[in-house]
CSV table of C-alpha atoms in Angstrom, one decimal:
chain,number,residue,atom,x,y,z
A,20,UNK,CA,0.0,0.0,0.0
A,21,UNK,CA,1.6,3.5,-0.3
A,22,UNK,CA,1.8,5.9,2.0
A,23,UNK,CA,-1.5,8.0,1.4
A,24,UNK,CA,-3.4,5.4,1.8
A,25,UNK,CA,-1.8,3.9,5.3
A,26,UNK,CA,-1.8,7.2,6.7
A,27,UNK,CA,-5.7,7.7,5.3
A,28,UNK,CA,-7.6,4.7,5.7
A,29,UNK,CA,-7.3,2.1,8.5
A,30,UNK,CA,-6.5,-1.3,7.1
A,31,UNK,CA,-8.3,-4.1,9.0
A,32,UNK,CA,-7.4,-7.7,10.0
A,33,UNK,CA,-9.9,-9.9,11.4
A,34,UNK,CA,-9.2,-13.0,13.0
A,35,UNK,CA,-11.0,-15.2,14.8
A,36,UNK,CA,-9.7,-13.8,18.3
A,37,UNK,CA,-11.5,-10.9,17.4
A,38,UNK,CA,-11.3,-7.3,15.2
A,39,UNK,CA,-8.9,-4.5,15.9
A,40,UNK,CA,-10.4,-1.2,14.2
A,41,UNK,CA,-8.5,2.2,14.0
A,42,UNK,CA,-10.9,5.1,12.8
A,43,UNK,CA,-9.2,8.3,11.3
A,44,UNK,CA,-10.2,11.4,13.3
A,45,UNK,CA,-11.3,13.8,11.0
A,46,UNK,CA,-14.0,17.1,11.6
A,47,UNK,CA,-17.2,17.5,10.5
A,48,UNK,CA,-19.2,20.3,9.8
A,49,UNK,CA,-21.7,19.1,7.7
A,50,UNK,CA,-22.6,20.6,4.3
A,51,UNK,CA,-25.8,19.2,3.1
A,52,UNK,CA,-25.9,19.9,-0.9
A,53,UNK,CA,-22.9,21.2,-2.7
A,54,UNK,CA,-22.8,21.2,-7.1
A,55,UNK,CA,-18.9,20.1,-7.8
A,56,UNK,CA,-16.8,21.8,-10.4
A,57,UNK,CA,-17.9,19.2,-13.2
A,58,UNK,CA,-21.9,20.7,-12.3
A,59,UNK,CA,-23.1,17.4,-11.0
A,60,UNK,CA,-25.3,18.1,-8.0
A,61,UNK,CA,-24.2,16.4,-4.8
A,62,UNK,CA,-26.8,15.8,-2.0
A,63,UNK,CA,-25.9,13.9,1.1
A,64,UNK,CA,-29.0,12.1,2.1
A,65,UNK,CA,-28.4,11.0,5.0
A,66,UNK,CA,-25.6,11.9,7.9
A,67,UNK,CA,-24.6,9.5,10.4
A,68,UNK,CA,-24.3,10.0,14.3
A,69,UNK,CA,-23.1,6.6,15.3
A,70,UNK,CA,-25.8,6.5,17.7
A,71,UNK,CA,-29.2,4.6,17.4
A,72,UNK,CA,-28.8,5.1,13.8
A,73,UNK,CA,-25.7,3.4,13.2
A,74,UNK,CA,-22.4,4.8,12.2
A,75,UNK,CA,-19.4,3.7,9.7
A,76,UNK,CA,-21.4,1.7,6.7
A,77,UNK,CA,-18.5,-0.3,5.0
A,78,UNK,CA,-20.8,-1.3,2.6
A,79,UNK,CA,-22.7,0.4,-1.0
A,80,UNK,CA,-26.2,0.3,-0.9
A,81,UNK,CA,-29.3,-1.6,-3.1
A,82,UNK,CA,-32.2,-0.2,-4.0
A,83,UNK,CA,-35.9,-0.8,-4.4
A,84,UNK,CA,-38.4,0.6,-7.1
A,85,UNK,CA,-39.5,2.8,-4.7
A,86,UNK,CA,-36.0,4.9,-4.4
A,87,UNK,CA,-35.6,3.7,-1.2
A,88,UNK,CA,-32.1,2.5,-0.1
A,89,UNK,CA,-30.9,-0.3,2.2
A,90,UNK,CA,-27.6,-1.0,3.7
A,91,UNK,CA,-25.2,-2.1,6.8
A,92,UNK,CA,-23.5,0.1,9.1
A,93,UNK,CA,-20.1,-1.5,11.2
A,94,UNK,CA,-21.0,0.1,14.5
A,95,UNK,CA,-23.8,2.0,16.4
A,96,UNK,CA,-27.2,1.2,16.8
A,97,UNK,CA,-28.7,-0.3,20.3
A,98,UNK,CA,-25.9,-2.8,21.0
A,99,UNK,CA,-23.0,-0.6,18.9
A,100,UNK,CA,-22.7,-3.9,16.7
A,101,UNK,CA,-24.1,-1.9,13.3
A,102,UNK,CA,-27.6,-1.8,12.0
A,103,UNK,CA,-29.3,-2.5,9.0
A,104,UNK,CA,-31.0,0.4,7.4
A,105,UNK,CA,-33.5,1.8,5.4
A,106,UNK,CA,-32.7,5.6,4.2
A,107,UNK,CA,-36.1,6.9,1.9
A,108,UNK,CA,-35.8,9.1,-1.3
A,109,UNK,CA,-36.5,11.9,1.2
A,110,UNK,CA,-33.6,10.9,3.2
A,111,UNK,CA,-35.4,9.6,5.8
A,112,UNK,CA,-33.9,6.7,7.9
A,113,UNK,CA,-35.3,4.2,9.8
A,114,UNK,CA,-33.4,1.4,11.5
A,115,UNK,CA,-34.6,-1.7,10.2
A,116,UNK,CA,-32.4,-3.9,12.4
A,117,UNK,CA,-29.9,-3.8,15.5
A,118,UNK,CA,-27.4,-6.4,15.9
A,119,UNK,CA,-26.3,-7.4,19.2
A,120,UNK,CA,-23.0,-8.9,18.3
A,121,UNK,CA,-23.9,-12.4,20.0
A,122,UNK,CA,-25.8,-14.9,18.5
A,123,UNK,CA,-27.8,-12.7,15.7
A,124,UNK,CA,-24.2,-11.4,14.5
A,125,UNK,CA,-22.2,-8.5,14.7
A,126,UNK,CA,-20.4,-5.8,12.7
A,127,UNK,CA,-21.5,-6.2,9.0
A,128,UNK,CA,-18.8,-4.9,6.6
A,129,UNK,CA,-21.1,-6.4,3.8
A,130,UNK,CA,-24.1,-4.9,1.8
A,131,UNK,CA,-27.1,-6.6,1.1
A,132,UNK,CA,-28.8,-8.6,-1.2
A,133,UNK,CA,-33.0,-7.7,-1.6
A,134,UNK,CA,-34.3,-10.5,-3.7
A,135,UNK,CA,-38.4,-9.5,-5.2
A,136,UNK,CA,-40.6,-10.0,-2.2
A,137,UNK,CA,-38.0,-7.4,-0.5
A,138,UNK,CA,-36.4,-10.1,1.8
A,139,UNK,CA,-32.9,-9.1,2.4
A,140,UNK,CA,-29.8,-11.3,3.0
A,141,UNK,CA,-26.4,-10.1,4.1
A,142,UNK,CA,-23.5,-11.6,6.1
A,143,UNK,CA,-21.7,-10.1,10.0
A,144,UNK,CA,-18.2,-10.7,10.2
A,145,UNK,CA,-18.3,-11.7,14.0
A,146,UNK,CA,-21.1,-12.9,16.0
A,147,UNK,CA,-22.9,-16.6,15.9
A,148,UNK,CA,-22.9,-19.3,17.1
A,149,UNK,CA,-18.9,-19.6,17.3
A,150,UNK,CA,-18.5,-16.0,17.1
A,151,UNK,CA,-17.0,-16.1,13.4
A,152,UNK,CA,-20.3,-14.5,11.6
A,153,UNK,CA,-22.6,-15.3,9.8
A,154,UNK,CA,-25.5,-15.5,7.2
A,155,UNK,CA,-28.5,-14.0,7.8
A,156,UNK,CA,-32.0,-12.8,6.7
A,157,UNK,CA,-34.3,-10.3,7.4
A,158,UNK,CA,-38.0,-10.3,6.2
A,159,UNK,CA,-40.1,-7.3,5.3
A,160,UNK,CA,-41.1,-7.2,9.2
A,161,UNK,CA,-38.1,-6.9,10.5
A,162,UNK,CA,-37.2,-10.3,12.0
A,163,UNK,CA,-33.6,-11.7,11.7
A,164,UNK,CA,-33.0,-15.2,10.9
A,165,UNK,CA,-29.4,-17.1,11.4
A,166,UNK,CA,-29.8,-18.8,8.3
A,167,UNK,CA,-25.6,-20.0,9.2
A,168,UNK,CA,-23.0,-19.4,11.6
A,169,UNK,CA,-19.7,-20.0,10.8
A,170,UNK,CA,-17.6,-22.5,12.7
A,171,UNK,CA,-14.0,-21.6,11.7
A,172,UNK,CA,-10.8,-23.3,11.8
A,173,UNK,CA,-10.0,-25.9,8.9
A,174,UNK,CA,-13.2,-26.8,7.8
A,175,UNK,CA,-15.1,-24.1,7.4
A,176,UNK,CA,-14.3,-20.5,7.1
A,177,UNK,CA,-14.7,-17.5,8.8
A,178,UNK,CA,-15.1,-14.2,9.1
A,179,UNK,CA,-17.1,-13.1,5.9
A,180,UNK,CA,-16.2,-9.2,4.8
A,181,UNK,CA,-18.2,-9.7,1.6
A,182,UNK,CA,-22.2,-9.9,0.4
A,183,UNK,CA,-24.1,-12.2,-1.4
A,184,UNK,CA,-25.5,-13.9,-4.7
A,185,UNK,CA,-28.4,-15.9,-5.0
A,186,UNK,CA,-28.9,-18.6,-8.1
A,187,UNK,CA,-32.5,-19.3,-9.2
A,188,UNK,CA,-32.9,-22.5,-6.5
A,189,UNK,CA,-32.8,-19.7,-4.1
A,190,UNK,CA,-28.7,-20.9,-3.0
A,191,UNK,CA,-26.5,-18.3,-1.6
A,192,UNK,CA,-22.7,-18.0,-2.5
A,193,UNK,CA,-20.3,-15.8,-1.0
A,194,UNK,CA,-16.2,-15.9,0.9
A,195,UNK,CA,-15.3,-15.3,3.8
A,196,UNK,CA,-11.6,-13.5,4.4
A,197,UNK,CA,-9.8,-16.3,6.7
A,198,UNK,CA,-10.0,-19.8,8.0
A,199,UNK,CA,-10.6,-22.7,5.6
A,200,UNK,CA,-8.1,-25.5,4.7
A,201,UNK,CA,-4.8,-22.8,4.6
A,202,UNK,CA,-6.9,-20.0,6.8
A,203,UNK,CA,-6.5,-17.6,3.8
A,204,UNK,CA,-10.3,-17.7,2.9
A,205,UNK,CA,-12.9,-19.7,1.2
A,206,UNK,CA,-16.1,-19.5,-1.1
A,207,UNK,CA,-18.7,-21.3,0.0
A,208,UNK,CA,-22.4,-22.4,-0.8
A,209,UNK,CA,-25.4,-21.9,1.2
A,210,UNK,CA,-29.0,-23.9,0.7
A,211,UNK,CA,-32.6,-22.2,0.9
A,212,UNK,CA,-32.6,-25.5,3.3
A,213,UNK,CA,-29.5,-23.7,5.7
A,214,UNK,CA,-26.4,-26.7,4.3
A,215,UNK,CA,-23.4,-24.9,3.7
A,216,UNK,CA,-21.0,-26.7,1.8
A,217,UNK,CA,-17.2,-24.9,1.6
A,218,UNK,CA,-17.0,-25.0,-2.3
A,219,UNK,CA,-13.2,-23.5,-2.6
A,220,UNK,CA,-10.4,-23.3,-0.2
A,221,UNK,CA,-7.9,-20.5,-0.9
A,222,UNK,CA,-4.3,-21.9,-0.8
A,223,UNK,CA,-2.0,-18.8,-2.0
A,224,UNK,CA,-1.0,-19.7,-5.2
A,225,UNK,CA,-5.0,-19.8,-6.5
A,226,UNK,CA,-5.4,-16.2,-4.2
A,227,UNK,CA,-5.9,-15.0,-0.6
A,228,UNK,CA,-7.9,-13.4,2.0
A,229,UNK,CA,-11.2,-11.9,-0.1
A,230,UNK,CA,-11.8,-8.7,1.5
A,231,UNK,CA,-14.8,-6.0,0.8
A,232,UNK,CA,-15.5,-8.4,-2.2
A,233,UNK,CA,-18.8,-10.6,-3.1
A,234,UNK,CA,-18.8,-12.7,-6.1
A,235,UNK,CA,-20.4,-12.0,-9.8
A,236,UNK,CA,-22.6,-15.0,-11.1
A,237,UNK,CA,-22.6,-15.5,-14.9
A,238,UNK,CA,-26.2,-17.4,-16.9
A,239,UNK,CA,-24.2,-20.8,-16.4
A,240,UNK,CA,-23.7,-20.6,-13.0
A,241,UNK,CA,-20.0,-20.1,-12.6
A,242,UNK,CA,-18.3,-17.9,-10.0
A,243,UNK,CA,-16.1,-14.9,-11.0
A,244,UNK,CA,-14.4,-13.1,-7.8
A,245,UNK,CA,-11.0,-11.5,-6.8
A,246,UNK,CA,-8.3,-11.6,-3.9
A,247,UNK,CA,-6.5,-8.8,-1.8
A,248,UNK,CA,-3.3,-11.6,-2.2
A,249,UNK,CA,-2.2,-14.6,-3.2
A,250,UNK,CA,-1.3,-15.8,-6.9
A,251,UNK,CA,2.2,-15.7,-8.6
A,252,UNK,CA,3.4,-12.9,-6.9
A,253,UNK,CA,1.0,-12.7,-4.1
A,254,UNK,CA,-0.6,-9.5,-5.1
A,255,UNK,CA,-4.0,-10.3,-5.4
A,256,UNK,CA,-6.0,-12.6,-8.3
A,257,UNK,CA,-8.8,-12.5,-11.0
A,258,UNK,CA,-10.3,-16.0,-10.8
A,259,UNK,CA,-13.2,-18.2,-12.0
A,260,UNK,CA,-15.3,-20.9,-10.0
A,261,UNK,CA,-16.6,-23.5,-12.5
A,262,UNK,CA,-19.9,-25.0,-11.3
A,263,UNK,CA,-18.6,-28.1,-11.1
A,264,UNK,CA,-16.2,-26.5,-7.7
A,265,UNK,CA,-12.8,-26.0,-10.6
A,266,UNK,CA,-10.9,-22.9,-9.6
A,267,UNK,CA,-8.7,-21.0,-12.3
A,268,UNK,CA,-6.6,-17.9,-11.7
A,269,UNK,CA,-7.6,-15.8,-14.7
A,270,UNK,CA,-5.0,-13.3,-14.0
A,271,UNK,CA,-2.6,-12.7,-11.4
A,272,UNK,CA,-1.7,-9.4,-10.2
A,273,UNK,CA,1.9,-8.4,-10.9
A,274,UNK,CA,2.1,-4.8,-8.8
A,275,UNK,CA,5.5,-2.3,-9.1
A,276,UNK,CA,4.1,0.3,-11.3
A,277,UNK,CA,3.4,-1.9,-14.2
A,278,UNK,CA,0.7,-3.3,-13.0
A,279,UNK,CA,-1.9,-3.1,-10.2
A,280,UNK,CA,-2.0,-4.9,-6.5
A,281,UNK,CA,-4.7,-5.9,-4.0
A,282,UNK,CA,-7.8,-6.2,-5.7
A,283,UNK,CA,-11.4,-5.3,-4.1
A,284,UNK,CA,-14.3,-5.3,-5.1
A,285,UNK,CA,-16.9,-7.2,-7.2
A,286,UNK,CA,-15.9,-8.0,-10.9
A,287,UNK,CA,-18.4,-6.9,-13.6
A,288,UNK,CA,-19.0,-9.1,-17.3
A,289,UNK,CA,-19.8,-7.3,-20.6
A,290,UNK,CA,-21.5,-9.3,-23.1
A,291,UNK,CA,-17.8,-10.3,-24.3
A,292,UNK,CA,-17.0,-12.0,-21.2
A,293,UNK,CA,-14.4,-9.6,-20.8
A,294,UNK,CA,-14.1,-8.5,-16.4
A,295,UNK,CA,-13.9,-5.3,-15.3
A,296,UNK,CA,-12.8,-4.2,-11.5
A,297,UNK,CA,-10.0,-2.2,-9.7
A,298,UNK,CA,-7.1,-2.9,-7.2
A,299,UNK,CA,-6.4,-0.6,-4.4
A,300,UNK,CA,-3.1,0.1,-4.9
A,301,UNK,CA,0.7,0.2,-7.1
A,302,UNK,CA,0.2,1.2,-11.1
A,303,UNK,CA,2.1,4.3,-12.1
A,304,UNK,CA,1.6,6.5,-9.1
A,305,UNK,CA,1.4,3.8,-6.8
A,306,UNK,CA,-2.9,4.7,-6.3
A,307,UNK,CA,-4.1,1.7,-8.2
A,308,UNK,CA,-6.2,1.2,-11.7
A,309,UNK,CA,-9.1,0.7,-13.3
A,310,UNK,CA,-9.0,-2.9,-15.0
A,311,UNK,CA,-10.5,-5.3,-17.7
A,312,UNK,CA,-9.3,-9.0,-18.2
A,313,UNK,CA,-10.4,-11.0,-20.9
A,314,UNK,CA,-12.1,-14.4,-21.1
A,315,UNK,CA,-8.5,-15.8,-22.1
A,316,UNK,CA,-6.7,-14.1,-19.0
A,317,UNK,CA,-5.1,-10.9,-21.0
A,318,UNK,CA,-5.5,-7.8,-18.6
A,319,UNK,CA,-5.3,-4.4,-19.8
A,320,UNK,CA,-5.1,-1.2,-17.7
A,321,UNK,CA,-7.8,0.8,-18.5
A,322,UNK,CA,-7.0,3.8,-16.1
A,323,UNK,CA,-4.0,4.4,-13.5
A,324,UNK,CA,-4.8,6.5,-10.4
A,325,UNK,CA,-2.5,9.4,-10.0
A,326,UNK,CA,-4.2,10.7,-6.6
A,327,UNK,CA,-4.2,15.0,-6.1
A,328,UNK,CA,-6.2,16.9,-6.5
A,329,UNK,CA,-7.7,16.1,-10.2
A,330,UNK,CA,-7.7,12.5,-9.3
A,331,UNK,CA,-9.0,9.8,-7.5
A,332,UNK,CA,-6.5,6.9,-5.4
A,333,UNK,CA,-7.0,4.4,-3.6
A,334,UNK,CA,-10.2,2.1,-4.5
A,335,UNK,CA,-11.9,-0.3,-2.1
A,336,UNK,CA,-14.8,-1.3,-4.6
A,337,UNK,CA,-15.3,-1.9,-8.6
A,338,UNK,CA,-16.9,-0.4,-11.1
A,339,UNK,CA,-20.4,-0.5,-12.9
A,340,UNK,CA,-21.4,0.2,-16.5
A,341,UNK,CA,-24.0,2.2,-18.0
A,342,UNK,CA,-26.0,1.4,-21.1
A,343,UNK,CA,-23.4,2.7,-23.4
A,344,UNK,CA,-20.3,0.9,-21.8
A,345,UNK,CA,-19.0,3.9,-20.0
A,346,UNK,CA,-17.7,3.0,-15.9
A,347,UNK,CA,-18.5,4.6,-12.8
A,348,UNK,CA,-16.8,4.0,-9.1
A,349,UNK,CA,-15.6,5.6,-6.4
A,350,UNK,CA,-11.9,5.8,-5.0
A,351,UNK,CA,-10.9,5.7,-1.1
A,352,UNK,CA,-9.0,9.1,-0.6
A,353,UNK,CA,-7.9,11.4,-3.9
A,354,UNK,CA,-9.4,14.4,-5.2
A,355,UNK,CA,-9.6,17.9,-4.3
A,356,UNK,CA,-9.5,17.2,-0.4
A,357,UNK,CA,-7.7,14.4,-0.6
A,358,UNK,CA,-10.6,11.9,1.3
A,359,UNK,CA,-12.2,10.1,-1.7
A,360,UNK,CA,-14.1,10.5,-5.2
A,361,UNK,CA,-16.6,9.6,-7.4
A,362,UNK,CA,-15.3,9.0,-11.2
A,363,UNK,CA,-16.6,8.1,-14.3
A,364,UNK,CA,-14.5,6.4,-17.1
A,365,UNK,CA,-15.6,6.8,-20.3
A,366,UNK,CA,-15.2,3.7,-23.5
A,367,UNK,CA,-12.2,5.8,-24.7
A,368,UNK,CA,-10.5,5.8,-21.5
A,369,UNK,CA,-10.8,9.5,-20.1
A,370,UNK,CA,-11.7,9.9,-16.5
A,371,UNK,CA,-14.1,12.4,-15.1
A,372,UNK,CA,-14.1,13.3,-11.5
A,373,UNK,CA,-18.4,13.6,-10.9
A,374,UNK,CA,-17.5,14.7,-7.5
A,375,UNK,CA,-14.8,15.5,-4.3
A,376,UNK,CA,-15.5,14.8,-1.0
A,377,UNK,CA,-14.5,17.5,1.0
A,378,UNK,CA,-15.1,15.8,4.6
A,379,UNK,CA,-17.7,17.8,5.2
A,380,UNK,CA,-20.0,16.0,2.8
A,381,UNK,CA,-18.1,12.6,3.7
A,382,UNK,CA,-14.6,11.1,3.6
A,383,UNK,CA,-13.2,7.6,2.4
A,384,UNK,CA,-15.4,5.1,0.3
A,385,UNK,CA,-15.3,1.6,0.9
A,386,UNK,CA,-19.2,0.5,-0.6
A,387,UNK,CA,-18.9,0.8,-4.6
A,388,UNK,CA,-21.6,3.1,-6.2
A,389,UNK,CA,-25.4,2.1,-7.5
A,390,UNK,CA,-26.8,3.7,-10.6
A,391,UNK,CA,-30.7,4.1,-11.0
A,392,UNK,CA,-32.6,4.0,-14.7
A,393,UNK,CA,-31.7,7.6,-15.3
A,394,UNK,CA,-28.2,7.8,-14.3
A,395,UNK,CA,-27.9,8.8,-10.8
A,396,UNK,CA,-25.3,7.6,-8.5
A,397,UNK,CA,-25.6,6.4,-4.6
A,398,UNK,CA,-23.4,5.7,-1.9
A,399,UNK,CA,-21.9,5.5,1.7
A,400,UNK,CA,-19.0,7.6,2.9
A,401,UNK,CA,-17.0,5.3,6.0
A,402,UNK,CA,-17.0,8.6,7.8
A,403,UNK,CA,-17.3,12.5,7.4
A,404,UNK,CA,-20.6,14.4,7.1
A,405,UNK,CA,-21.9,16.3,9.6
A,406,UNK,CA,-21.7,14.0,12.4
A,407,UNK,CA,-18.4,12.8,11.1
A,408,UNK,CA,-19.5,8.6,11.4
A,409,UNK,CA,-20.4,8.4,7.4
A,410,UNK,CA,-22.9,9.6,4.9
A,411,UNK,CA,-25.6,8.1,2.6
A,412,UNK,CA,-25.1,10.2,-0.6
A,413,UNK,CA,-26.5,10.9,-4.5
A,414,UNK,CA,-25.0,12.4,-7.3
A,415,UNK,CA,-27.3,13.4,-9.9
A,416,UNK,CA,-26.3,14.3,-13.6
């Protein structure tokens, strides 16, 4: 990682003796609608007080036909474990959940997953049965069900930083960071009928430790995700999950500044086949890129991160597309203030900065961005805004 970043954003370890979390202390004073330079118009919609409402959401948000948005937050709420939560079009938030960190979970860094009848599924990185997190659901009334708890040590893994996908049988896939055969993380398989079967055990060489990462599920069934480390030069992997449980590294990561490191977030498919994502750090500048790996395993680097102020660094999530191919994400710290961006990156590879955060307005992204039908973008800040414990945010074009 370079030095921005370790001076800007806390990097976690979680392990099954428990989680050590470092917050930056930054101010707040809380700026509720600002237009940025490129004449988007920002609104934070929501401002975070780390009290009954919750406070630090690691994770981006989903979205019903309504306009109303749901997502995690890592701490506050009745039991300081996080919350689920429901923040309107208005900006209205309503806490639709609070974990207590025992049995029902704790300390989701994960987003959700809101299938059509509204029921919505999402993982806890500690709490359970064992303590090592878990699955869970939450119906349109508001009751939590343990649909698995995570046992840990070789046979099972722990620990799950990322969300969910969901095949057509109603089955659940996701990772979880540590544990497993080689305790560097696994993907495993969850039942509508609660059996979890551990479908991949990461060794190193096929990739490490999944963090803030779920997994993208193609027509056929098959399993595309990335790594923070692990493959040839344990820098982080591209890999494929055949249905039948075969893993291939599609790409491994070769950092220095030829190349990214430390991938994050979840990979996207055009109609070629071709994947799309990001890695949080090295490339040029040392901030990271914007990347696209082929069916056949060529990578190309669509965009390098140069950080200042006309520039984003530093990204903990992927990228989406639009109708026309164009790319959207945000970046952890970069830009005018130095504490995170949204960007768009256009088919012919120039990069447009939609917005700065200014810490006022939020500071350092983790959750990936959201698009709705006519083009606006939504997200989470990890902290910032005017009561400095995160933001639920829009950018309209």
């Amino acid at each position: 990682m370079t030095n921005t970043l370790q001076q800007c954003i806390s990097k976690i370890r979680l392990g099954a003796a428990g989680a050590a979390l470092t917050f930056v202390v930054v101010l707040a004073i809380g700026v509720v609608t600002t237009p940025s330079a490129q004449a988007q118009t920002f609104t934070d919609l929501y401002n975070f007080t780390d009290g009954a409402d919750g406070g630090y959401p690691y994770a981006g948000l989903v979205r019903d036909a309504a306009g109303n948005l749901y997502g995690t937050t890592f701490r506050g709420g009745s039991s300081s474990a996080g919350v689920v939560f429901e923040v309107s079009k208005t900006g209205t938030e309503t806490v639709l959940y609070n974990f207590t960190g025992g049995a029902d979970g704790g300390y989701p860094y994960a987003g959700l997953l809101r299938d059509t009848d509204g029921t919505l599924y999402g993982t806890t990185s500690h709490g359970g049965a064992s303590g090592f997190g878990t699955v869970f659901e939450l119906s349109t009334a508001g009751t939590e069900t343990v649909l698995y708890s995570f046992a840990g040590g070789t046979s099972d893994g722990c620990n799950p930083y990322g969300g969910l996908v969901q095949n057509k049988a109603g089955s659940l896939y996701g990772t979880t960071v540590r544990c497993g055969s080689n305790n560097q993380g696994t993907v495993f398989k969850l039942t509508k009928g609660g059996k979890e079967t551990v479908l991949h055990s990461f060794v190193g060489s096929d990739g490490a430790f999944p963090y803030y990462t779920s997994l993208l599920m193609d027509a056929k069934g098959n399993l595309y995700g990335v790594t923070e480390e692990g493959g040839t030069t344990f820098q982080g992997v591209v890999y494929k999950l055949s249905k039948k449980g075969t893993l291939t590294v599609l790409y491994s990561f070769a950092g220095g500044t030829t190349d990214g490191c430390y991938a994050y977030g979840t990979p996207v498919m055009d109609k070629q086949d071709n994947l799309y994502g990001t890695t949080n750090a090295c490339g040029t500048s040392g901030d990271g890129n914007v990347w696209k790996v082929s069916s056949k395993g060529k990578e190309t680097v669509l965009h390098n991160f140069a950080g200042g102020s006309s520039d984003g660094a530093g990204p903990n999530a992927g990228v989406i597309f639009d109708e026309k191919g164009n790319l959207y994400g945000d970046t952890g710290v970069g830009g005018a203030s130095g504490v995170g961006t949204v960007y768009e990156l256009n088919k012919k590879g120039t990069l447009t900065l939609l917005h700065s955060f200014s810490t006022s307005d939020g500071s350092y992204l983790y959750g990936g961005v959201i698009r709705s039908a006519s083009g606006t973008l939504y997200g989470t800040t990890l902290e910032g805004g005017s009561g400095g414990f995160g933001t639920v945010w829009k950018v309209k074009p």
